[in-house]
mmCIF file of C-alpha atoms in Angstrom:
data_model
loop_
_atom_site.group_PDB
_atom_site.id
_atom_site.type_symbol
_atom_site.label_atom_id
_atom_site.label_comp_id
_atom_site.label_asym_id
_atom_site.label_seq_id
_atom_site.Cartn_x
_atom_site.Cartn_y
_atom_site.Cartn_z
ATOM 1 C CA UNK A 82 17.902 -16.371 13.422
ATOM 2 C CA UNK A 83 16.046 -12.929 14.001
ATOM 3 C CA UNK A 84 14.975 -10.679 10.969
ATOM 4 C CA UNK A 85 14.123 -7.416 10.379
ATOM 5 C CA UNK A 86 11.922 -6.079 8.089
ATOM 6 C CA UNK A 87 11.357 -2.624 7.883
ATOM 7 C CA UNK A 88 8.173 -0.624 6.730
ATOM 8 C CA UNK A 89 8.754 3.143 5.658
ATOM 9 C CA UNK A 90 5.839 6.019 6.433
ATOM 10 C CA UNK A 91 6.935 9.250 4.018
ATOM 11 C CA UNK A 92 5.306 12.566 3.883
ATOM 12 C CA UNK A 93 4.865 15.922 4.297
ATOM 13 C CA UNK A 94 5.284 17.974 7.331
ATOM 14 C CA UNK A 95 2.211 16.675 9.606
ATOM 15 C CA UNK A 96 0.881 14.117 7.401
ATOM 16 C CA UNK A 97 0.784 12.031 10.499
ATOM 17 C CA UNK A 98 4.095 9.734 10.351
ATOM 18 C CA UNK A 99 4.603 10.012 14.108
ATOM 19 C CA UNK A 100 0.918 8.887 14.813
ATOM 20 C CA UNK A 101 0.705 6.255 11.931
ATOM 21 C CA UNK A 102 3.845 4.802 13.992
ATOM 22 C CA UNK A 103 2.600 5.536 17.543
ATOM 23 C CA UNK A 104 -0.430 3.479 16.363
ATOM 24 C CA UNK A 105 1.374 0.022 15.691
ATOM 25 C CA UNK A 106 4.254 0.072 17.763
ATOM 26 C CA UNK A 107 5.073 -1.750 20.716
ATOM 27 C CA UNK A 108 7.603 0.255 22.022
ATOM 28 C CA UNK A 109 7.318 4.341 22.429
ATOM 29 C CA UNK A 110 8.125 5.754 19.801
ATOM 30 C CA UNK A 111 11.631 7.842 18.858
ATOM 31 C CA UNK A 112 10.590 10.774 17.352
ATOM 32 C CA UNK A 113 12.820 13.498 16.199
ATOM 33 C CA UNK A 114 10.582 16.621 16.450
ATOM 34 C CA UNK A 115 11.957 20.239 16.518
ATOM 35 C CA UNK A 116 10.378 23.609 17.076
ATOM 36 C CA UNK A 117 9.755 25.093 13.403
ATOM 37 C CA UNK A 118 11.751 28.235 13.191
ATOM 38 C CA UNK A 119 10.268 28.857 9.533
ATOM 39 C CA UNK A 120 6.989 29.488 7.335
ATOM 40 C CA UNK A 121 5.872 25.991 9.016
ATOM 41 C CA UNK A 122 5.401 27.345 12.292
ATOM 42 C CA UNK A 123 1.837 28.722 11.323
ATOM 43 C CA UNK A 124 0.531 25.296 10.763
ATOM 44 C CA UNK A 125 2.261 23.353 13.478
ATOM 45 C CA UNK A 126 4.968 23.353 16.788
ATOM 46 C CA UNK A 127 7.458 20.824 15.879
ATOM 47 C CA UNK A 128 8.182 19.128 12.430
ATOM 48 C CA UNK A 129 10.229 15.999 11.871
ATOM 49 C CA UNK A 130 13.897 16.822 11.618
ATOM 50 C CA UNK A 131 14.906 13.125 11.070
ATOM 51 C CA UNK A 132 13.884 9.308 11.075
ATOM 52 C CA UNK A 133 10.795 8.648 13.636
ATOM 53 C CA UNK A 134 11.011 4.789 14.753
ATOM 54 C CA UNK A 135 9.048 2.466 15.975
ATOM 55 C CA UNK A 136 8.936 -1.312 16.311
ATOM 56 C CA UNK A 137 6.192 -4.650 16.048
ATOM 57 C CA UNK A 138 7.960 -7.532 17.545
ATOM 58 C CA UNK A 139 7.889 -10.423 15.813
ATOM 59 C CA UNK A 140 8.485 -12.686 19.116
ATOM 60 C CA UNK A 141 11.717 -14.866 18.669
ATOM 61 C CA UNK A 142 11.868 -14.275 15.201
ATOM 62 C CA UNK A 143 12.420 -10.863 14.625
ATOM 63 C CA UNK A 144 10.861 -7.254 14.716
ATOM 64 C CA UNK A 145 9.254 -5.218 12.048
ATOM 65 C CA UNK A 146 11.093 -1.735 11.946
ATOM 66 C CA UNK A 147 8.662 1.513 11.347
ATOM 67 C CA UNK A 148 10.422 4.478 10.192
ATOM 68 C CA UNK A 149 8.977 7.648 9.266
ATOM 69 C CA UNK A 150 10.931 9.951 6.992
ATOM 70 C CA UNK A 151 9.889 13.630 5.538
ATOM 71 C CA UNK A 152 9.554 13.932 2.561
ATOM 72 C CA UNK A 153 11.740 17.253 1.281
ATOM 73 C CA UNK A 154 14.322 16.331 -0.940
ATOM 74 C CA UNK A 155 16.979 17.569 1.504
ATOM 75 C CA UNK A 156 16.080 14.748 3.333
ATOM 76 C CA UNK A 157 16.044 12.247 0.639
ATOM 77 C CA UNK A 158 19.258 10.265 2.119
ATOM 78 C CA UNK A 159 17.852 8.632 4.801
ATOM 79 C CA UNK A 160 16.264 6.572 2.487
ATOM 80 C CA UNK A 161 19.327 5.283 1.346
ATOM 81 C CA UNK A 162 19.700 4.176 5.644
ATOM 82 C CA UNK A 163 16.725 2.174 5.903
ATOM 83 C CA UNK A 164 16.596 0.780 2.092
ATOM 84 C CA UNK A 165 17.840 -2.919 3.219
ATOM 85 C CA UNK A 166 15.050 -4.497 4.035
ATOM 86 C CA UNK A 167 12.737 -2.377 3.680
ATOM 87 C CA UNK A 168 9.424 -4.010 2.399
ATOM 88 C CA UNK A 169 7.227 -1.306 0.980
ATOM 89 C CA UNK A 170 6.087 2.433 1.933
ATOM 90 C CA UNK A 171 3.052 4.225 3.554
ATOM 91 C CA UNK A 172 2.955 7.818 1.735
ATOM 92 C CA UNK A 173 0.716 9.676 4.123
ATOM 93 C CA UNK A 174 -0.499 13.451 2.865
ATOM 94 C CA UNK A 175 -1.978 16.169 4.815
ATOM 95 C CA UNK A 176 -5.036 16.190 3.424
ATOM 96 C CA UNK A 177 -6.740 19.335 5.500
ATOM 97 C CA UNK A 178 -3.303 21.096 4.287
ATOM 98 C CA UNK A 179 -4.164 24.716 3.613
ATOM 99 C CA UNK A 180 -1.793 24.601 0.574
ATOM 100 C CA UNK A 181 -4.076 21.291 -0.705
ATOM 101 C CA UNK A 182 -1.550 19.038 -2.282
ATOM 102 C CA UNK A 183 1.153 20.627 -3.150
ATOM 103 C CA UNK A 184 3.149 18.336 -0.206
ATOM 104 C CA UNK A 185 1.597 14.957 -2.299
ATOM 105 C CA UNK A 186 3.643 16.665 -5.531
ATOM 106 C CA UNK A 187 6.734 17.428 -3.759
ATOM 107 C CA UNK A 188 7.165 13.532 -2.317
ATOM 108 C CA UNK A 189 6.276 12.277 -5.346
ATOM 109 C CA UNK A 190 8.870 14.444 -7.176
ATOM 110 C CA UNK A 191 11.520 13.196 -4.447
ATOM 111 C CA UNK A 192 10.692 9.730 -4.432
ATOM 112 C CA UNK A 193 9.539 9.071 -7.811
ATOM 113 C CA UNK A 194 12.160 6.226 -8.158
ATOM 114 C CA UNK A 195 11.604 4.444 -4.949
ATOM 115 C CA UNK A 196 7.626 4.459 -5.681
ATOM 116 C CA UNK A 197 8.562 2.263 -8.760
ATOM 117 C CA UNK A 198 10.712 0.014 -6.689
ATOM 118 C CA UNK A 199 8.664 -0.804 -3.791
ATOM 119 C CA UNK A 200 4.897 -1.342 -3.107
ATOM 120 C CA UNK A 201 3.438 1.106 -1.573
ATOM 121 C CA UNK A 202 0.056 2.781 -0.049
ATOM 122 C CA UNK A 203 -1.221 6.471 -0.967
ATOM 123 C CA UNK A 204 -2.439 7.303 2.604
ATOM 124 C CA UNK A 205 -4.917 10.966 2.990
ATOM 125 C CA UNK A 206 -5.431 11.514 6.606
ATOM 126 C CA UNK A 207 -7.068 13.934 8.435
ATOM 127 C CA UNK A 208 -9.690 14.386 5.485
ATOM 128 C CA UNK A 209 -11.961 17.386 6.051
ATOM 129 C CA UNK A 210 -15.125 15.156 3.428
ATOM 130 C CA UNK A 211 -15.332 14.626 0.117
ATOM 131 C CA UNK A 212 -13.007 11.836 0.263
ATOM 132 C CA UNK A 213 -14.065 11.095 -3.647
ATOM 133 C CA UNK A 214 -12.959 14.206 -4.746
ATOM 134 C CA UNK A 215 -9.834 13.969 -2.753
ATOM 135 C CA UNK A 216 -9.173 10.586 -3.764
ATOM 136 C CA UNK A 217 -9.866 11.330 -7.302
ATOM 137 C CA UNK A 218 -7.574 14.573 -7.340
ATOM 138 C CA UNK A 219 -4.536 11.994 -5.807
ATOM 139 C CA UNK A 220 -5.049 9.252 -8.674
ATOM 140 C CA UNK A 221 -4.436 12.085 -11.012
ATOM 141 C CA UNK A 222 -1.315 12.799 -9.323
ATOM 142 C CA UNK A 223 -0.266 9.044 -9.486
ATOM 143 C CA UNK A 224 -1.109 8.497 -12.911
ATOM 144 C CA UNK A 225 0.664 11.744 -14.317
ATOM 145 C CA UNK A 226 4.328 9.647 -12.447
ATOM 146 C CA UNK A 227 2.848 6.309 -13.901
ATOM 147 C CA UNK A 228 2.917 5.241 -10.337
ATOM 148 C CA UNK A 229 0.289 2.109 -9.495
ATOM 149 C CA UNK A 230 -1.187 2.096 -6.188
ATOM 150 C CA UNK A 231 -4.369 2.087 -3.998
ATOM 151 C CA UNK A 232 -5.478 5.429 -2.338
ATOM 152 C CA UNK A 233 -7.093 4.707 1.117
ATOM 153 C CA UNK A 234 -8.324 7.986 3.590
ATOM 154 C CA UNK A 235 -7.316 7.148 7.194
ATOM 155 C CA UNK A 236 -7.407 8.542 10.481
ATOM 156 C CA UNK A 237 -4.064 7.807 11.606
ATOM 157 C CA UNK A 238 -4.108 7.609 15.519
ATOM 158 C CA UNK A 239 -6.761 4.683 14.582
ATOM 159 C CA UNK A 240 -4.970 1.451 14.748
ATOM 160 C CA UNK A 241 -7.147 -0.281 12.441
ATOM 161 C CA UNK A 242 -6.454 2.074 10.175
ATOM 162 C CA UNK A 243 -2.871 1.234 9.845
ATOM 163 C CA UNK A 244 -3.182 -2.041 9.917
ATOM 164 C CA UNK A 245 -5.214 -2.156 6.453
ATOM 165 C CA UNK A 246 -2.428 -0.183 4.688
ATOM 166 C CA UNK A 247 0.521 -2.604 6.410
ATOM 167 C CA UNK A 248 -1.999 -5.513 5.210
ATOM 168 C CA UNK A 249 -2.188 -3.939 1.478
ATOM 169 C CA UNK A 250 1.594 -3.558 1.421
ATOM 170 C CA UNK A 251 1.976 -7.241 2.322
ATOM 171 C CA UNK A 252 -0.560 -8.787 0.207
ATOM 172 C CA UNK A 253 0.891 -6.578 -2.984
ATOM 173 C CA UNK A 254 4.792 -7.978 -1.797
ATOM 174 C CA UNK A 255 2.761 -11.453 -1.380
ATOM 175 C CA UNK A 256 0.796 -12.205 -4.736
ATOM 176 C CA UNK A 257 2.021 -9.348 -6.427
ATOM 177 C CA UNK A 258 5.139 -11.386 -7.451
ATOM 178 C CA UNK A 259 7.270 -8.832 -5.373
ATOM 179 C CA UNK A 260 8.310 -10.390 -2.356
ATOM 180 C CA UNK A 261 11.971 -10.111 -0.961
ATOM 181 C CA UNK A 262 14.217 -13.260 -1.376
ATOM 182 C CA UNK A 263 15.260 -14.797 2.175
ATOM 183 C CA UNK A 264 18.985 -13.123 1.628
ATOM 184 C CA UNK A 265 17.114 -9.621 1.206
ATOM 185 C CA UNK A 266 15.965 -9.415 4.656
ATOM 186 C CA UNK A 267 18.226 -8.305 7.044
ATOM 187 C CA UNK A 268 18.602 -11.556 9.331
ATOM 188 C CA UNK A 269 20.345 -10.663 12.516
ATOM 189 C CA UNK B 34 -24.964 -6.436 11.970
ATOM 190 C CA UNK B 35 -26.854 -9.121 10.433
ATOM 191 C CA UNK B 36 -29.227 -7.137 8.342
ATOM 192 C CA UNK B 37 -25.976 -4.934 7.087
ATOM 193 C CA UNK B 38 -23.949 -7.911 6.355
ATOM 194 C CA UNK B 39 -27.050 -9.251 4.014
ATOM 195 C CA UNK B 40 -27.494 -6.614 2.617
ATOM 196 C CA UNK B 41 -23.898 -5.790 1.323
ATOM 197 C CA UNK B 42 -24.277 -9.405 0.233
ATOM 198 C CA UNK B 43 -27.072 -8.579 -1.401
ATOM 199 C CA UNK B 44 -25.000 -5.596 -3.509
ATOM 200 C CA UNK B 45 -22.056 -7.267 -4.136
ATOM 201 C CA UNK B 46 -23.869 -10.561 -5.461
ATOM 202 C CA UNK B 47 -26.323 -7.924 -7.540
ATOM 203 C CA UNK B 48 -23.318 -5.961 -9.107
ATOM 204 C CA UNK B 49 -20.886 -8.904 -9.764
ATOM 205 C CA UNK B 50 -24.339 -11.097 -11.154
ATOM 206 C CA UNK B 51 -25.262 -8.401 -13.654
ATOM 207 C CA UNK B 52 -21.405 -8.760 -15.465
ATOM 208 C CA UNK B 53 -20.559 -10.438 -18.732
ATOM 209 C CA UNK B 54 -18.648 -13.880 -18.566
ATOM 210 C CA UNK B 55 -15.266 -13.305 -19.091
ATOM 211 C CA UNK B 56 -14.174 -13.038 -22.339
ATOM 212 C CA UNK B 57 -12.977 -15.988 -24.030
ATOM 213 C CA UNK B 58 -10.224 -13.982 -26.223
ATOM 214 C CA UNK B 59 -8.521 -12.229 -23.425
ATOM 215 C CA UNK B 60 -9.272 -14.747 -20.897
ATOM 216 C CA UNK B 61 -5.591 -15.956 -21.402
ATOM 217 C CA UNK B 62 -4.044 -13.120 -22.195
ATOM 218 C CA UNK B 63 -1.831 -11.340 -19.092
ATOM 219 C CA UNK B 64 -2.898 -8.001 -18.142
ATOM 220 C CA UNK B 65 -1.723 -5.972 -15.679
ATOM 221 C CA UNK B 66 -3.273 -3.281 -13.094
ATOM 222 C CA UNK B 67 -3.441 0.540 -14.680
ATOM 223 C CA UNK B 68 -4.750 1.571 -11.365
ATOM 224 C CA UNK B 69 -6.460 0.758 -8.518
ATOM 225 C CA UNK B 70 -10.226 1.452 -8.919
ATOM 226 C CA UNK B 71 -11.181 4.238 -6.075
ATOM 227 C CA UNK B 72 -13.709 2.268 -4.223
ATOM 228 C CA UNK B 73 -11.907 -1.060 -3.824
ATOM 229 C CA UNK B 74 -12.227 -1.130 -0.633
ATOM 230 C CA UNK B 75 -15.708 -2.113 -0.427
ATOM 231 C CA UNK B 76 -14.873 -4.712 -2.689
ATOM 232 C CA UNK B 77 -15.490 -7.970 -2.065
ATOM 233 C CA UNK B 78 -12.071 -9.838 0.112
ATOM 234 C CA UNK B 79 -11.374 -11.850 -3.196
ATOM 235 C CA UNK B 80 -11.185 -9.217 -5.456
ATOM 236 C CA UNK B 81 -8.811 -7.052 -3.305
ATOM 237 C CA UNK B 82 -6.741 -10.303 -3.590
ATOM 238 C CA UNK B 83 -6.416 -9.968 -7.320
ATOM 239 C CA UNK B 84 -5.685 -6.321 -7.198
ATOM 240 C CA UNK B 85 -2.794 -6.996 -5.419
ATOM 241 C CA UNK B 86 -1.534 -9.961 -7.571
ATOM 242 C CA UNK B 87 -1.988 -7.776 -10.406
ATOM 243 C CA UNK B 88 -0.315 -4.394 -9.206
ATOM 244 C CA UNK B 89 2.676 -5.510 -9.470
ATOM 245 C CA UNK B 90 2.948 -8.669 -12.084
ATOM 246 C CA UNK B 91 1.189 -9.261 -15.644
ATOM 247 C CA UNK B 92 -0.967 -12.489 -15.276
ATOM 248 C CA UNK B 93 -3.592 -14.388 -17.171
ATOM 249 C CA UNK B 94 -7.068 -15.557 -15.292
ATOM 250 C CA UNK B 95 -5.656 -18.979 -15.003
ATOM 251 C CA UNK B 96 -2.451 -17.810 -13.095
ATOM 252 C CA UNK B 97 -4.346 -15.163 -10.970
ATOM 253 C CA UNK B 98 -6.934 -18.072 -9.806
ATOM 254 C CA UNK B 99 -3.769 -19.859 -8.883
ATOM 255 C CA UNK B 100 -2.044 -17.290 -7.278
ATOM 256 C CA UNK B 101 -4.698 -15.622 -5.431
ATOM 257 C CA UNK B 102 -6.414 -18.755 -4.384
ATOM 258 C CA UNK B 103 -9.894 -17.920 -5.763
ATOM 259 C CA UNK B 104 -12.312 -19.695 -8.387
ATOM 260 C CA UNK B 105 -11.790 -18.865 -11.758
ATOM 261 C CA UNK B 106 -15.331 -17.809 -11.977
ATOM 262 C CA UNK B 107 -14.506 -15.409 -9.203
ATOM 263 C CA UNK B 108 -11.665 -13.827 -11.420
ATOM 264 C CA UNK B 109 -13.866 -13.731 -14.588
ATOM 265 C CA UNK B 110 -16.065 -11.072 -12.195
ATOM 266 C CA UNK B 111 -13.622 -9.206 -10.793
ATOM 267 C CA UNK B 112 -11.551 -9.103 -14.072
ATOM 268 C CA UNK B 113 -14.537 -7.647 -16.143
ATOM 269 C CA UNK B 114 -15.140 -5.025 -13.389
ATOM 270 C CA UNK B 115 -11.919 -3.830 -14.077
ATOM 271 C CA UNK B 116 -12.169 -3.816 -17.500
ATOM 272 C CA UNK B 117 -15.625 -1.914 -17.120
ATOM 273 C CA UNK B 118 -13.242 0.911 -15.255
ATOM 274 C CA UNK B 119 -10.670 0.952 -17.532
ATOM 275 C CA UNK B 120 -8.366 -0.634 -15.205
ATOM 276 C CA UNK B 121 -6.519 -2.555 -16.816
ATOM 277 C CA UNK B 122 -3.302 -2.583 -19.201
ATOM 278 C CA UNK B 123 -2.173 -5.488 -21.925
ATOM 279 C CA UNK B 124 1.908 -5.055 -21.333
ATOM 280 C CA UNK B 125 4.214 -6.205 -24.164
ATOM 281 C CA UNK B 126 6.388 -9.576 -23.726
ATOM 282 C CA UNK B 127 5.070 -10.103 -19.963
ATOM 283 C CA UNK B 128 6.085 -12.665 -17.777
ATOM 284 C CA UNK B 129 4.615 -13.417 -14.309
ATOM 285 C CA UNK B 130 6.771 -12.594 -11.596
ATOM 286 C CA UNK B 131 7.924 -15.867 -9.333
ATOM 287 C CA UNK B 132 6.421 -16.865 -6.203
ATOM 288 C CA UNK B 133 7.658 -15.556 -2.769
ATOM 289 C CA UNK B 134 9.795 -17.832 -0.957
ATOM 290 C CA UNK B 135 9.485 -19.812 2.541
ATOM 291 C CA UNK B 136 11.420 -17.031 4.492
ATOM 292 C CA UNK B 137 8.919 -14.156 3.110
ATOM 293 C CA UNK B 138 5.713 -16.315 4.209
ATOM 294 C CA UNK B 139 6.758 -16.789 7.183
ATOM 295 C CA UNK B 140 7.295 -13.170 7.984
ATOM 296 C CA UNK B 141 4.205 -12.694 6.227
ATOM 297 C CA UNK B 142 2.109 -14.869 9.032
ATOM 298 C CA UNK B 143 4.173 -13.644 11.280
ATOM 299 C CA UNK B 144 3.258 -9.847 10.726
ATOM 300 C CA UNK B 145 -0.256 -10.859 10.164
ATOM 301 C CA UNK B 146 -0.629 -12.825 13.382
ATOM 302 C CA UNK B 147 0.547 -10.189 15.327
ATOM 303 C CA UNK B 148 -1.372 -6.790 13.739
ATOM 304 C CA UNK B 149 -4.598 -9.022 13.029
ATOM 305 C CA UNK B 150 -4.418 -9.037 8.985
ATOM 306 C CA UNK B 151 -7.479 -9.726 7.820
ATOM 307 C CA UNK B 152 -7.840 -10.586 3.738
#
């Protein structure tokens, strides 16, 4: 039997969900970029229109699915695609954003509910310094949603990088009491 | 390398030295995480351990040394640095949350193997 276990990267419009994936998967990734045809187009080309994908085999016994979702509420039911399985959630944030984080506030808005369900990592990449004061602003934002996890800056075209926050997600699922039952995961 | 690795040694043996026992009156009581402290991850491996047991159940020192693997007296440290942080919550009627199952470990060592997990 083959599973597959799926880990979810969520945020803002280049928060870095295609390169968090590009980072850890063995296959190319599927990305769904667009030209932006609206206010976005001053800070960047394309945007994600839909699910980015990317895969970690597992050898004979599965594959761990990466899918990277944005994180307006229009978008909100792909979550509802990828939800069996899924283990826990990176929630990346543009942290040289011009508009600071006012994306962070929107995904948590959207996803307050599935932040309570699963584990997850609060990810700030691209940080121009003063990660302290970054970090610190972030907590505040988790704590006014009662939402309990760790904040970690990244550079997300570094593999290492992504590797602590999958490694976080696990050992919270792991010891945190929170791990899926066997019949959770989707066994193919 | 060497010198660096003595010397955070030397800091995290220093800081987790200079802390209280662990108190006897809430060493059995379960507590859960309020949030995570914003330098944890220069924490020592162990600790980062117990941070994770406790994000997402309420346990007791006794249950986290269990769960996490660690000497007690290792918990007593970390637990008091989190208390020194205001880190940590007493929740109401708590019950630890059960342990993961043979089909999550072995996707756990599975993942792990392959990315290079490290804790």
């Amino acid at each position: 039997m083959r599973t597959s276990a799926k880990l979810a990267f969520i945020g803002d419009p280049n928060a870095g969900k295609s390169t968090c994936i590009a980072a850890i998967s063995d296959i190319p990734p599927v990305v769904t970029d667009v030209g932006c045809t609206d206010d976005l187009a001053d800070v960047k080309q394309t945007t994600t229109a839909a699910l980015d994908y990317g895969e970690v085999g597992l050898g004979e016994q599965g594959r761990l699915l990466l899918y990277g979702l944005p994180c307006q509420a229009r978008f909100r039911f792909m979550f509802d695609v990828i939800r069996e399985g899924l283990l826990g959630i990176v929630l990346l944030v543009d942290a040289s954003a011009p508009h600071g984080l006012r994306g962070l506030e929107e995904t948590l808005e959207t996803y307050v509910r599935e932040l309570r369900e699963f584990p997850f990592v609060l990810a700030p990449n691209k940080s121009p310094g003063a990660d302290d004061a970054l970090k610190s602003r972030c907590l505040d934002l988790l704590r006014g949603h009662r939402l309990v996890a760790p904040i970690c800056t990244v550079d997300a075209r570094r593999k290492a990088d992504i590797v602590r926050l999958a490694e976080l997600i696990f050992l919270m699922l792991d010891l945190g009491g929170r791990a899926p039952a066997s019949g959770d995961l989707v066994w193919a | 390398m060497l010198d660096l690795l003595n010397e955070v040694g030397e800091e995290t043996s220093a800081a987790t030295e200079a802390m209280p026992p662990v108190e006897p009156s809430s060493a059995g009581e379960r507590q859960r995480l309020r949030h995570w402290p914003l330098g944890f991850e220069s924490w020592p491996a162990a600790w980062i351990r117990v941070l994770a047991a406790l994000s997402g159940s309420a346990l007791d020192a006794r249950e986290l040394a269990e769960r996490c693997d660690i000497a007690p007296a290792e918990v007593s440290r970390c637990l008091n640095a989190l208390r020194a942080l205001d880190a940590l919550d007493r929740p109401e009627a708590a019950r630890p949350a059960p342990a993961a199952d043979s089909g999550w470990r072995l996707i756990f060592h599975l993942v792990g193997r392959k990315l290079g997990f490290r804790t």
